[in-house]
PDB file of C-alpha atoms in Angstrom:
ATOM      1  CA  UNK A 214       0.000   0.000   0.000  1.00 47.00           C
ATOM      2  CA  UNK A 215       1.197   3.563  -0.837  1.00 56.00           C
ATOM      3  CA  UNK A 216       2.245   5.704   1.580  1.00 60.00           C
ATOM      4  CA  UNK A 217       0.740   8.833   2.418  1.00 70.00           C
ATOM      5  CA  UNK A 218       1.913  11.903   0.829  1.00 78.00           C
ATOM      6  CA  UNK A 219       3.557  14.360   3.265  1.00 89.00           C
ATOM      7  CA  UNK A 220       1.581  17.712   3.617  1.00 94.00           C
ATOM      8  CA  UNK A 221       3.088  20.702   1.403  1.00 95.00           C
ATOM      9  CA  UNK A 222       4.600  23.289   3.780  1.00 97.00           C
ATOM     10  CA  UNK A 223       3.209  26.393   3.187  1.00 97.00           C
ATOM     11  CA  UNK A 224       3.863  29.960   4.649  1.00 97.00           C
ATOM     12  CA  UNK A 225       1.220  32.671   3.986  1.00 97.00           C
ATOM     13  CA  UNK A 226       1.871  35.942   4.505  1.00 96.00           C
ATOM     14  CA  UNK A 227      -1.084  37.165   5.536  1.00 94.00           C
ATOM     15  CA  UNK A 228      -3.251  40.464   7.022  1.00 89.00           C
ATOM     16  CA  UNK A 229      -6.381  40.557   4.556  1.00 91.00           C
ATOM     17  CA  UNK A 230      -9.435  39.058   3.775  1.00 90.00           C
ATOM     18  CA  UNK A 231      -7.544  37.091   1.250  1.00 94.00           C
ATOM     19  CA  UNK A 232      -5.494  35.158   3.662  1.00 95.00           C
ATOM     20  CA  UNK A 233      -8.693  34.743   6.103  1.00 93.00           C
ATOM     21  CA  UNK A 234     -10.194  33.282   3.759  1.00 94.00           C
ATOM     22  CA  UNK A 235      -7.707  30.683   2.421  1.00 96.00           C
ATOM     23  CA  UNK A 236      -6.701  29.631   5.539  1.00 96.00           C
ATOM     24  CA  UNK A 237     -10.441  28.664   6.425  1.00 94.00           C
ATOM     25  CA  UNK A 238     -10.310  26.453   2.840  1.00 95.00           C
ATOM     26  CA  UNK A 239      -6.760  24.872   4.045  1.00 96.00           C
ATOM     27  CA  UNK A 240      -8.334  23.994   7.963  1.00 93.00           C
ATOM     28  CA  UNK A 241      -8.364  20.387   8.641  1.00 88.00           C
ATOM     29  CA  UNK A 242      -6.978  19.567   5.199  1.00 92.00           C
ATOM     30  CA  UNK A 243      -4.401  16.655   5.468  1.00 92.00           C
ATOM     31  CA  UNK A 244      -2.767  18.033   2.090  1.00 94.00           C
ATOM     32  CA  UNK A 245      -0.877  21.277   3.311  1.00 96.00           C
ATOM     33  CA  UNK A 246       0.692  21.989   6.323  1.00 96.00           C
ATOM     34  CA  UNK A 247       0.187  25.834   6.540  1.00 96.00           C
ATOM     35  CA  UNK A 248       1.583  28.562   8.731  1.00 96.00           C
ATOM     36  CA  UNK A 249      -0.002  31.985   8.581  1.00 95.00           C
ATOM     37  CA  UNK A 250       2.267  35.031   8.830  1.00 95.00           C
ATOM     38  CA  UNK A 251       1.062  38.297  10.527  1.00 93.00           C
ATOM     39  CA  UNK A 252       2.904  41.273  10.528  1.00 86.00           C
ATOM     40  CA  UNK A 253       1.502  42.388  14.091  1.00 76.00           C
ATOM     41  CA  UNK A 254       0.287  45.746  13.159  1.00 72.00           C
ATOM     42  CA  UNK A 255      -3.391  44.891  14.371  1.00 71.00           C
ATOM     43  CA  UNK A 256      -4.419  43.976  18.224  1.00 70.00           C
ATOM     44  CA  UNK A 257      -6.120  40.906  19.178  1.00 70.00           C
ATOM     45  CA  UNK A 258      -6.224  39.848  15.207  1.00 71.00           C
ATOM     46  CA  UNK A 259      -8.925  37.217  14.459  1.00 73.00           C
ATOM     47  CA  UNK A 260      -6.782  33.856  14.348  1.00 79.00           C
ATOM     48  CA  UNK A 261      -7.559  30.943  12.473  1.00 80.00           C
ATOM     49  CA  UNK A 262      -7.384  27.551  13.965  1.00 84.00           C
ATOM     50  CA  UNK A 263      -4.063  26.811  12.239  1.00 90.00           C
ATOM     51  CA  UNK A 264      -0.408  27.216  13.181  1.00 92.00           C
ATOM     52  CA  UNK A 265       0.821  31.225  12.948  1.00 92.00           C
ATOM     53  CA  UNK A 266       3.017  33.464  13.429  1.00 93.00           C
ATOM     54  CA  UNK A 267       3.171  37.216  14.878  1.00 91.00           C
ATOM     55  CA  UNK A 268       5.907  39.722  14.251  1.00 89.00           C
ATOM     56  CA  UNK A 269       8.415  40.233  11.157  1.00 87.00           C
ATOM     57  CA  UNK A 270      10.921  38.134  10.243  1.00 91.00           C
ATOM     58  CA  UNK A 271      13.143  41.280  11.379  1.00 84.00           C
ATOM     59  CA  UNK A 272      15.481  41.264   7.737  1.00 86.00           C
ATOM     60  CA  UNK A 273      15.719  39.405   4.677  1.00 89.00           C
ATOM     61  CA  UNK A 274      17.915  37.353   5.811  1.00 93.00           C
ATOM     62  CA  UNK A 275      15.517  36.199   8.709  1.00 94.00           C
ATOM     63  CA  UNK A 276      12.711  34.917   6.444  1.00 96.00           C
ATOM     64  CA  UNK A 277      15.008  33.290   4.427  1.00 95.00           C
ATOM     65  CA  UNK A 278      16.307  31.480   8.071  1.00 95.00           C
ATOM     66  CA  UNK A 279      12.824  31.128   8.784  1.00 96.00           C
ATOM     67  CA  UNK A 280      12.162  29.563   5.366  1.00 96.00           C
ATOM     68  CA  UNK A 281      14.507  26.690   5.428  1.00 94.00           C
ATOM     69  CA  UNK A 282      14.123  26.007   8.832  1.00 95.00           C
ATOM     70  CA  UNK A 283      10.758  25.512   8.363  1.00 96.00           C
ATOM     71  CA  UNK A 284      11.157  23.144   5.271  1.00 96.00           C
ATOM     72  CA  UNK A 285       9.031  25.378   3.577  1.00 97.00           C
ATOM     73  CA  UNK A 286       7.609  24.376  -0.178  1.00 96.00           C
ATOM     74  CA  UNK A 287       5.138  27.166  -0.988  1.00 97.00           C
ATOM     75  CA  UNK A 288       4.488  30.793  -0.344  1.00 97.00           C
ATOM     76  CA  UNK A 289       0.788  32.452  -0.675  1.00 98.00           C
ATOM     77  CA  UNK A 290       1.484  36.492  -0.602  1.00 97.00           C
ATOM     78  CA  UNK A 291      -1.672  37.806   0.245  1.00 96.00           C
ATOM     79  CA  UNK A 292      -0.844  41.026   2.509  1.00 95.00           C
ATOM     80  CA  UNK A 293      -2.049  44.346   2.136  1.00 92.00           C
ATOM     81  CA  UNK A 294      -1.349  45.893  -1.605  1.00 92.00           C
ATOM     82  CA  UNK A 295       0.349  49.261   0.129  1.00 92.00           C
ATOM     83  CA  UNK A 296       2.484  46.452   1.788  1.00 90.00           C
ATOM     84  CA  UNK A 297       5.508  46.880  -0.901  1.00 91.00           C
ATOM     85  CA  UNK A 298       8.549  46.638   1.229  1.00 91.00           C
ATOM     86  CA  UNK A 299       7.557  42.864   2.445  1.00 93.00           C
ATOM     87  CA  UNK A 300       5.874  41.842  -1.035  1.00 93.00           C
ATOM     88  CA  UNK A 301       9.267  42.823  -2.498  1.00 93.00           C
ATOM     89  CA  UNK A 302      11.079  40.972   0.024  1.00 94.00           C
ATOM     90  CA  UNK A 303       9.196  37.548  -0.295  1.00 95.00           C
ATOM     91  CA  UNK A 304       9.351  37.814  -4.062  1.00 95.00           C
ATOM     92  CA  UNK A 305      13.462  37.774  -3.781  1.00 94.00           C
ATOM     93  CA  UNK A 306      13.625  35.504  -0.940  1.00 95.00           C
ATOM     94  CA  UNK A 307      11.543  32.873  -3.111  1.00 95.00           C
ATOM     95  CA  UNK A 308      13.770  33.373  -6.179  1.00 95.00           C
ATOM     96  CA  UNK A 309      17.018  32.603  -4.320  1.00 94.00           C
ATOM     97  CA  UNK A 310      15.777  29.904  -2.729  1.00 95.00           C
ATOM     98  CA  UNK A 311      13.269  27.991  -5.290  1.00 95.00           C
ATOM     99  CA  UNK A 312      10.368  28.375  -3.651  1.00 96.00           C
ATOM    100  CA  UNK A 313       7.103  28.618  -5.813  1.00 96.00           C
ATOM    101  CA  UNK A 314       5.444  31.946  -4.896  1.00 97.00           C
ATOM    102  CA  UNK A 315       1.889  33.663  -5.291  1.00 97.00           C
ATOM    103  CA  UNK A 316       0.500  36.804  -4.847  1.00 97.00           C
ATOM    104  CA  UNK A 317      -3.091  36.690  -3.778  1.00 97.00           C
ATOM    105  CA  UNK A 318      -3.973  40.369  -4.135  1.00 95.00           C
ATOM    106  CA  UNK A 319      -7.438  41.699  -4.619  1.00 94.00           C
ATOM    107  CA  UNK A 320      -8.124  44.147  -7.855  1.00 95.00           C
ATOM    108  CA  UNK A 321      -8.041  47.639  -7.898  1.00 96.00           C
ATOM    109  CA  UNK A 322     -10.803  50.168  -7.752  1.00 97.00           C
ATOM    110  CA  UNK A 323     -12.009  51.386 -11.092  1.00 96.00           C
ATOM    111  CA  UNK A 324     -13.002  55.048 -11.681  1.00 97.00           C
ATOM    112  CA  UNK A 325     -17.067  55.549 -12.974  1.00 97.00           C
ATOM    113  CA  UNK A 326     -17.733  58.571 -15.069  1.00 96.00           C
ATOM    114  CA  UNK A 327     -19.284  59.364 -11.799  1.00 96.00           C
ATOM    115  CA  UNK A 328     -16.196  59.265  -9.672  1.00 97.00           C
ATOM    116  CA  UNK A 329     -14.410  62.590  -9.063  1.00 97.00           C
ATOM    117  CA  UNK A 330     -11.113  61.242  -8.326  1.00 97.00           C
ATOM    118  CA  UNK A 331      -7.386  62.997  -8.485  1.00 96.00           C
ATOM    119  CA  UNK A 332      -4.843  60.721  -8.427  1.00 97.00           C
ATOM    120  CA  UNK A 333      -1.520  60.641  -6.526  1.00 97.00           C
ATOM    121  CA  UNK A 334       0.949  58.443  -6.189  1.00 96.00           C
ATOM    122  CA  UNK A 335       1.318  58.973  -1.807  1.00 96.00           C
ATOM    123  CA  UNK A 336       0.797  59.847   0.601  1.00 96.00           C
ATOM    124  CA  UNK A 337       3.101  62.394   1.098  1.00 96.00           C
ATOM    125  CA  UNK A 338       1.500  63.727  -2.234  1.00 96.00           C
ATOM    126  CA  UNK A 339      -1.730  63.289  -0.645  1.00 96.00           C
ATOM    127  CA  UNK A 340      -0.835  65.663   1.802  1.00 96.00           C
ATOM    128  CA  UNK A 341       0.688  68.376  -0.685  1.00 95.00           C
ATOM    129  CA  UNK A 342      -2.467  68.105  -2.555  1.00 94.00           C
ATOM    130  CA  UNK A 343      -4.492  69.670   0.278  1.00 95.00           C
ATOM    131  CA  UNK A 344      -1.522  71.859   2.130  1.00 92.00           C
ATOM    132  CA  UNK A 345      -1.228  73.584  -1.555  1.00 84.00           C
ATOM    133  CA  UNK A 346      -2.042  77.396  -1.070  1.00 74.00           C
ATOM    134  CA  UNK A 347      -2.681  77.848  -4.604  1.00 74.00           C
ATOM    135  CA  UNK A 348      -5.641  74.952  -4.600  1.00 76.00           C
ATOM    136  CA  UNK A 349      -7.323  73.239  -2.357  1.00 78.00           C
ATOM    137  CA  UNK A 350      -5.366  74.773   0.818  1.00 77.00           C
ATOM    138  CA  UNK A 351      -7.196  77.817   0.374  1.00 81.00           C
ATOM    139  CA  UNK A 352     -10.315  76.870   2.113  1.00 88.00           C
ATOM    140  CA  UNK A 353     -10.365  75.259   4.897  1.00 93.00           C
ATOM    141  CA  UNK A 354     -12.041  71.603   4.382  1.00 96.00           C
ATOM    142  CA  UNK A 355     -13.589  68.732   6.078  1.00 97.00           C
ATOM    143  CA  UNK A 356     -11.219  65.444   4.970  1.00 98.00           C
ATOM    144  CA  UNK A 357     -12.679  61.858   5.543  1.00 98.00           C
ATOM    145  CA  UNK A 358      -9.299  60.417   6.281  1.00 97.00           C
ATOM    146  CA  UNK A 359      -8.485  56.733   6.026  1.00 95.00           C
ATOM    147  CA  UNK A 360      -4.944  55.920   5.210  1.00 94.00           C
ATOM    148  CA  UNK A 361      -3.991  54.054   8.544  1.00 89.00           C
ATOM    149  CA  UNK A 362      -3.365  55.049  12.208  1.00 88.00           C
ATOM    150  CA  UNK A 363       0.445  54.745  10.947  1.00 88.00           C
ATOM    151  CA  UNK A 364       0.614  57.290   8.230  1.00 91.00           C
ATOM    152  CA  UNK A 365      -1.248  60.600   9.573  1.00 95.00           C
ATOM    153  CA  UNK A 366       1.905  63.029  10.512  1.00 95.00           C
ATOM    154  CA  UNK A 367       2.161  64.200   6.810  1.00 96.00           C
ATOM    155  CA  UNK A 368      -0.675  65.788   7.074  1.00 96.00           C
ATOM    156  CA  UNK A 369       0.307  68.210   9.578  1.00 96.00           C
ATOM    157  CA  UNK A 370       1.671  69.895   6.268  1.00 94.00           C
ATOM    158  CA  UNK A 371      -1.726  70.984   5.710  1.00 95.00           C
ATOM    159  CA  UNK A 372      -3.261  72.119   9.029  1.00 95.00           C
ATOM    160  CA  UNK A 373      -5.606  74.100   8.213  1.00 95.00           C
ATOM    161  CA  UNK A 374      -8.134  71.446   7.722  1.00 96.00           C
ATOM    162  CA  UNK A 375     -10.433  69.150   9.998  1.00 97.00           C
ATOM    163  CA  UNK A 376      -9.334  65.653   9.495  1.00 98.00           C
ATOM    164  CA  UNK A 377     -12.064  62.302  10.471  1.00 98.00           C
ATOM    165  CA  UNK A 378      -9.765  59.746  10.721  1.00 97.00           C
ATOM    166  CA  UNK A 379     -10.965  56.442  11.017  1.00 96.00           C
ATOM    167  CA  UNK A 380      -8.960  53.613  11.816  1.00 92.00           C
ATOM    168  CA  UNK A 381      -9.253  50.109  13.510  1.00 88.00           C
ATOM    169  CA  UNK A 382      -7.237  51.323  16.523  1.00 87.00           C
ATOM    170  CA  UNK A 383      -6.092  54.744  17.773  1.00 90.00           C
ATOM    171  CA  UNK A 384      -3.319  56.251  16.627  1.00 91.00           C
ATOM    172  CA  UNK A 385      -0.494  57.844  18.625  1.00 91.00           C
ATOM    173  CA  UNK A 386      -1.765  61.606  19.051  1.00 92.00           C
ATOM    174  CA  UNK A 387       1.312  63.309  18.376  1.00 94.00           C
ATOM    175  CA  UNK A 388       1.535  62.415  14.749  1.00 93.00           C
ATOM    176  CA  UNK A 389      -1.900  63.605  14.086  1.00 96.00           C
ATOM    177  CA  UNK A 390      -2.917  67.096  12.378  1.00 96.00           C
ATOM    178  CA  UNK A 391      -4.028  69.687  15.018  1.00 96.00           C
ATOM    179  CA  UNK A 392      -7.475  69.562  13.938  1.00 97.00           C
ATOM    180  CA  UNK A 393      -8.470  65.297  14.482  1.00 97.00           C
ATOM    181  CA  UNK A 394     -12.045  63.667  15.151  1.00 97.00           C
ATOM    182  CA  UNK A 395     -11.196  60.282  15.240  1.00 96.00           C
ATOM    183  CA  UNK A 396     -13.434  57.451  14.199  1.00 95.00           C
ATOM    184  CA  UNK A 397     -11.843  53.659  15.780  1.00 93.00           C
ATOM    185  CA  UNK A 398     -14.085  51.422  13.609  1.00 90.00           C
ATOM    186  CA  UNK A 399     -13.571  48.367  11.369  1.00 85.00           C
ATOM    187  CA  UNK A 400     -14.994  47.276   8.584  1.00 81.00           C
ATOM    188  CA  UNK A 401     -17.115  46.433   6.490  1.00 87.00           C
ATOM    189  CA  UNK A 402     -19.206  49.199   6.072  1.00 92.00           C
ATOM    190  CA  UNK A 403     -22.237  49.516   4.068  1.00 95.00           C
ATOM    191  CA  UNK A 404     -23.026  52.547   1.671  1.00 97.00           C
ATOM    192  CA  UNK A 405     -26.660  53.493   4.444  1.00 97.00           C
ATOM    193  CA  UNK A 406     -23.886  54.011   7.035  1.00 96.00           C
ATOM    194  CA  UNK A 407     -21.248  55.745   5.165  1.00 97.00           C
ATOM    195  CA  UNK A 408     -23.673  58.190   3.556  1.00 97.00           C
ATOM    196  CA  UNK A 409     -24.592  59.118   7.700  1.00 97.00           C
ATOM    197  CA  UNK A 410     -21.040  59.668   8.386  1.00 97.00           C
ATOM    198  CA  UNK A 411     -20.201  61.858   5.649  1.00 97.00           C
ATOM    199  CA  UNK A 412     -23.423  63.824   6.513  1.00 97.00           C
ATOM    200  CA  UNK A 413     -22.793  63.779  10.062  1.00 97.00           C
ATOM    201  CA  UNK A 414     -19.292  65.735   9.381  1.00 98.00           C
ATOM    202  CA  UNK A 415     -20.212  66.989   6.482  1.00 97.00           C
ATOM    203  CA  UNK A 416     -17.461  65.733   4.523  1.00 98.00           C
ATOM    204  CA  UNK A 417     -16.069  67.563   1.660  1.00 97.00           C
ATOM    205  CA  UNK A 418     -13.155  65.586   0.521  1.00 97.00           C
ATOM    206  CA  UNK A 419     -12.183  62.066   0.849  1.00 98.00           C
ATOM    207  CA  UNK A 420      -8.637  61.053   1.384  1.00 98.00           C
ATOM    208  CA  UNK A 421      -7.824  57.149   0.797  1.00 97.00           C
ATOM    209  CA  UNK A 422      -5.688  54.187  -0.751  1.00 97.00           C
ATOM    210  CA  UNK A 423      -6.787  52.127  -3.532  1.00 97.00           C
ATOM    211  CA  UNK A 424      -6.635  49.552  -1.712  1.00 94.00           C
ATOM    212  CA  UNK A 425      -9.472  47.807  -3.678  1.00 95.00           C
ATOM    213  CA  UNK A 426     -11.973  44.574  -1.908  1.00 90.00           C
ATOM    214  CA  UNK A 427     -15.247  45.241  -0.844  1.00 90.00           C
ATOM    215  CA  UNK A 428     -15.070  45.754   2.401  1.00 87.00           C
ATOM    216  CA  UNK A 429     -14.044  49.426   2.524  1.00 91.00           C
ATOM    217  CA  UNK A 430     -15.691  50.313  -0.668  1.00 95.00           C
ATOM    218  CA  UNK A 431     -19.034  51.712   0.158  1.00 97.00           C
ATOM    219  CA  UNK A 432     -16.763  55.170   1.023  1.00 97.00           C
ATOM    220  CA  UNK A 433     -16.096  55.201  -2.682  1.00 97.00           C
ATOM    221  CA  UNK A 434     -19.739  54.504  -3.409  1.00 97.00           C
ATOM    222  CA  UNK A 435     -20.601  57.350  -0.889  1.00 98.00           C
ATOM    223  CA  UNK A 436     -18.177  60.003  -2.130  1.00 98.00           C
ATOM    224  CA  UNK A 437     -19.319  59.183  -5.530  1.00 97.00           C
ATOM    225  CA  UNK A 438     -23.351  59.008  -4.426  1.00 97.00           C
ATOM    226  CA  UNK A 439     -22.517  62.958  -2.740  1.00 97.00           C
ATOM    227  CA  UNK A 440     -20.493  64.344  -5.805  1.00 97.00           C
ATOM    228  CA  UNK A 441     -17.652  64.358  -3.273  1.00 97.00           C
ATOM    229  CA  UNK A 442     -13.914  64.769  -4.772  1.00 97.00           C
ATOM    230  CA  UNK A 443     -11.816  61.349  -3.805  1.00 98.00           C
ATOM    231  CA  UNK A 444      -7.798  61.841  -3.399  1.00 97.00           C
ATOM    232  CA  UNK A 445      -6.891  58.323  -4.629  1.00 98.00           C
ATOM    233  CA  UNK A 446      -3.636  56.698  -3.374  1.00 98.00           C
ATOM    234  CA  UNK A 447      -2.298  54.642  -6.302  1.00 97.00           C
ATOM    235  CA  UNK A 448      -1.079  51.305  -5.702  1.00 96.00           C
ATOM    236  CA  UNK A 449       3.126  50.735  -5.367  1.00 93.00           C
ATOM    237  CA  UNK A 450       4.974  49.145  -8.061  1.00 87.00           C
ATOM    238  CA  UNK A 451       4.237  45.547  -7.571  1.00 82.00           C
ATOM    239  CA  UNK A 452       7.100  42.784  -7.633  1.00 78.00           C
ATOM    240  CA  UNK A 453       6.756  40.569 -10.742  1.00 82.00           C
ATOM    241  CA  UNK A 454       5.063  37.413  -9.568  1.00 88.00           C
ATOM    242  CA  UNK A 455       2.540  35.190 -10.314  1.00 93.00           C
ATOM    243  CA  UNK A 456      -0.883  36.637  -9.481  1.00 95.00           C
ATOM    244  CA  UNK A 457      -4.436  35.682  -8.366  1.00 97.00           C
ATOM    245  CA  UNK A 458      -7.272  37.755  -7.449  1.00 95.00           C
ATOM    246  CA  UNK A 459      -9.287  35.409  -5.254  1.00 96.00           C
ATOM    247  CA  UNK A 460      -8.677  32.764  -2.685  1.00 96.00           C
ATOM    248  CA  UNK A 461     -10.081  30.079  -4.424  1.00 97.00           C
ATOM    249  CA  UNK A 462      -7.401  30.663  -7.593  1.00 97.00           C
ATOM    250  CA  UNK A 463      -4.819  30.520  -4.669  1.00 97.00           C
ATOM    251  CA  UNK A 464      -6.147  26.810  -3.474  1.00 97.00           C
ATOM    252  CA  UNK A 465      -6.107  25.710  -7.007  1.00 97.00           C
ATOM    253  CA  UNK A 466      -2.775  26.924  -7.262  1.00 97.00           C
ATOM    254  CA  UNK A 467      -1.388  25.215  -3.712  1.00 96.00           C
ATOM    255  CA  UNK A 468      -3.518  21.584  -5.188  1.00 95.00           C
ATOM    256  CA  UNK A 469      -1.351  21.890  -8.478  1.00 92.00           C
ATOM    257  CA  UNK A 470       1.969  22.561  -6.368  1.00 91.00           C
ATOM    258  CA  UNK A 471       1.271  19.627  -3.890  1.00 78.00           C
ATOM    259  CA  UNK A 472       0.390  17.374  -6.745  1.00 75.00           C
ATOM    260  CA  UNK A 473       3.634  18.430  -8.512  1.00 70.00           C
ATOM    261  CA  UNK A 474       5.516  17.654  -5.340  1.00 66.00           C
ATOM    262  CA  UNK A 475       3.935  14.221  -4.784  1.00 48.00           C
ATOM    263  CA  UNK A 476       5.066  13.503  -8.286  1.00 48.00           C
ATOM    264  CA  UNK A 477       8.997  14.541  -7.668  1.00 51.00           C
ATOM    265  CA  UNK A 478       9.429  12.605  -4.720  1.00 44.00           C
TER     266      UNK A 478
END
C-alpha cells in the first residue's frame, strides 16, 4: 500500500481578507501543512485555527532562516497591496531559494464617469495636494481620512483642515494634524452608514488608498453618491510574480503545487 503523501509546507503571509479566507479552505486539510504570517500591526487579530506566526521576520535574511528552517515548499502572498517593502522581500527571498510563490492580491478600484477622483501616487502627495495654497489649501475643508493610524503626521503639512480619521485602533496623538475627530471602527461598512457619516461631518473631501476589496468600498460609493472629490492613493509598483485575485485561484494553485511535489518525490 502507498504511503501517504507528506503535507506541502506552506507559509502565507497574511493580514487581509484574502489570507482569512484561504486559511479557512486549508483547515483540517491533510494536504498542506500551513503557517499563517502576521505582521503584528493589528491587536487581538482574528486567528484561524491553524499554526501562525506574529511579528516580522526582522530582515531578509531572517525569512530566508525562517524559510529553510521551516522546510518550507510554498508561499501564498496575500498582505495588504500598500504592503511593498515585504511583497518585495518575499518575491526575492523565493527566487534565491526555489520556492514557488503567489501573490493573492485583490483588484483595484475602477473610476465611474461618476467618480471625481485625483490621483496621486502617496501619501506624502496626498498631503501636498491639500496643504497647496494655490488649490485646495485655500479653504479650509472637512477630509474623511483613512490611510492608517500609521501614516497621519504628513498631514500636519496641511493644518488648516479638519481631518475624520478612522482607523481600527487609535493612533499615537502626536503624529496627528491639530485639527483630528477620530473614528476607531472596522470594517465592512455599508453605503446606508457611510452616507450618515459623511453627513454627520459633512465631509467635503475624501482622502484614501486604492486599496481595492469590498469591504471598505461603500466610502467610494458614498463620495461618488454625494459628488464628493476622492484623493486616490495609487497602488506601489508591484514585484513581478505570479498573481491571483481570489482565494479560491490561490487553493487551485497550492492543489497543483502539492500534486507536482507528490510527483517529484
Amino acid at each position: 500500500m502507498p504511503a501517504t503523501p507528506a503535507p506541502l509546507r506552506i507559509l502565507i503571509l497574511g493580514g487581509t481578507t484574502e489570507a482569512t479566507a484561504l486559511c479557512h479552505m486549508l483547515e483540517g486539510d491533510s494536504a498542506f501543512a500551513p503557517t499563517l504570517s502576521l505582521a503584528g500591526v493589528t491587536k487581538n487579530p482574528a486567528l484561524p485555527t491553524l499554526p501562525y506566526r506574529i511579528g516580522g521576520f526582522g530582515s531578509r535574511d531572517g525569512l530566508q532562516c525562517w524559510l529553510h528552517t521551516n522546510k518550507v515548499q510554498a508561499i501564498i502572498d496575500a498582505t495588504h497591496p500598500f504592503a511593498a517593502t515585504m511583497s518585495h522581500t518575499a518575491s526575492l527571498t523565493a527566487r534565491e531559494l526555489g520556492i514557488p510563490l503567489l501573490r493573492l492580491a485583490r483588484p483595484e478600484w475602477q473610476a465611474t464617469a461618476r467618480d471625481n477622483w485625483q490621483r496621486v501616487p502617496s501619501i506624502q502627495a496626498a498631503a501636498c495636494t491639500l496643504a497647496d495654497p494655490a488649490g485646495l489649501g485655500k479653504t479650509p475643508l472637512t477630509v474623511f481620512l483613512t490611510t492608517g493610524r500609521k501614516e497621519t503626521q504628513p498631514f500636519q503639512a496641511a493644518p488648516q483642515h479638519h481631518y475624520i480619521l478612522r482607523s481600527i485602533e487609535a493612533p499615537v496623538p502626536e503624529a496627528l494634524p491639530p485639527i483630528t475627530t477620530l473614528i476607531t471602527a472596522k470594517g465592512p461598512f455599508d453605503l446606508t452608514a457611510e452616507l450618515a457619516t459623511f453627513r454627520h461631518y459633512g465631509i467635503t473631501h475624501l482622502v484614501t488608498k486604492n486599496s481595492g476589496g469590498s469591504a471598505t468600498f461603500a466610502k467610494i460609493e458614498a463620495a461618488r453618491t454625494c459628488g464628493l472629490p476622492v484623493i486616490m492613493i495609487n497602488r506601489p509598483a508591484a514585484a513581478l510574480t505570479r498573481t491571483v485575485a481570489t482565494a479560491q485561484e490561490a487553493m487551485t494553485w497550492l492543489q497543483h503545487q502539492g500534486a507536482a511535489t507528490v510527483r517529484a518525490v
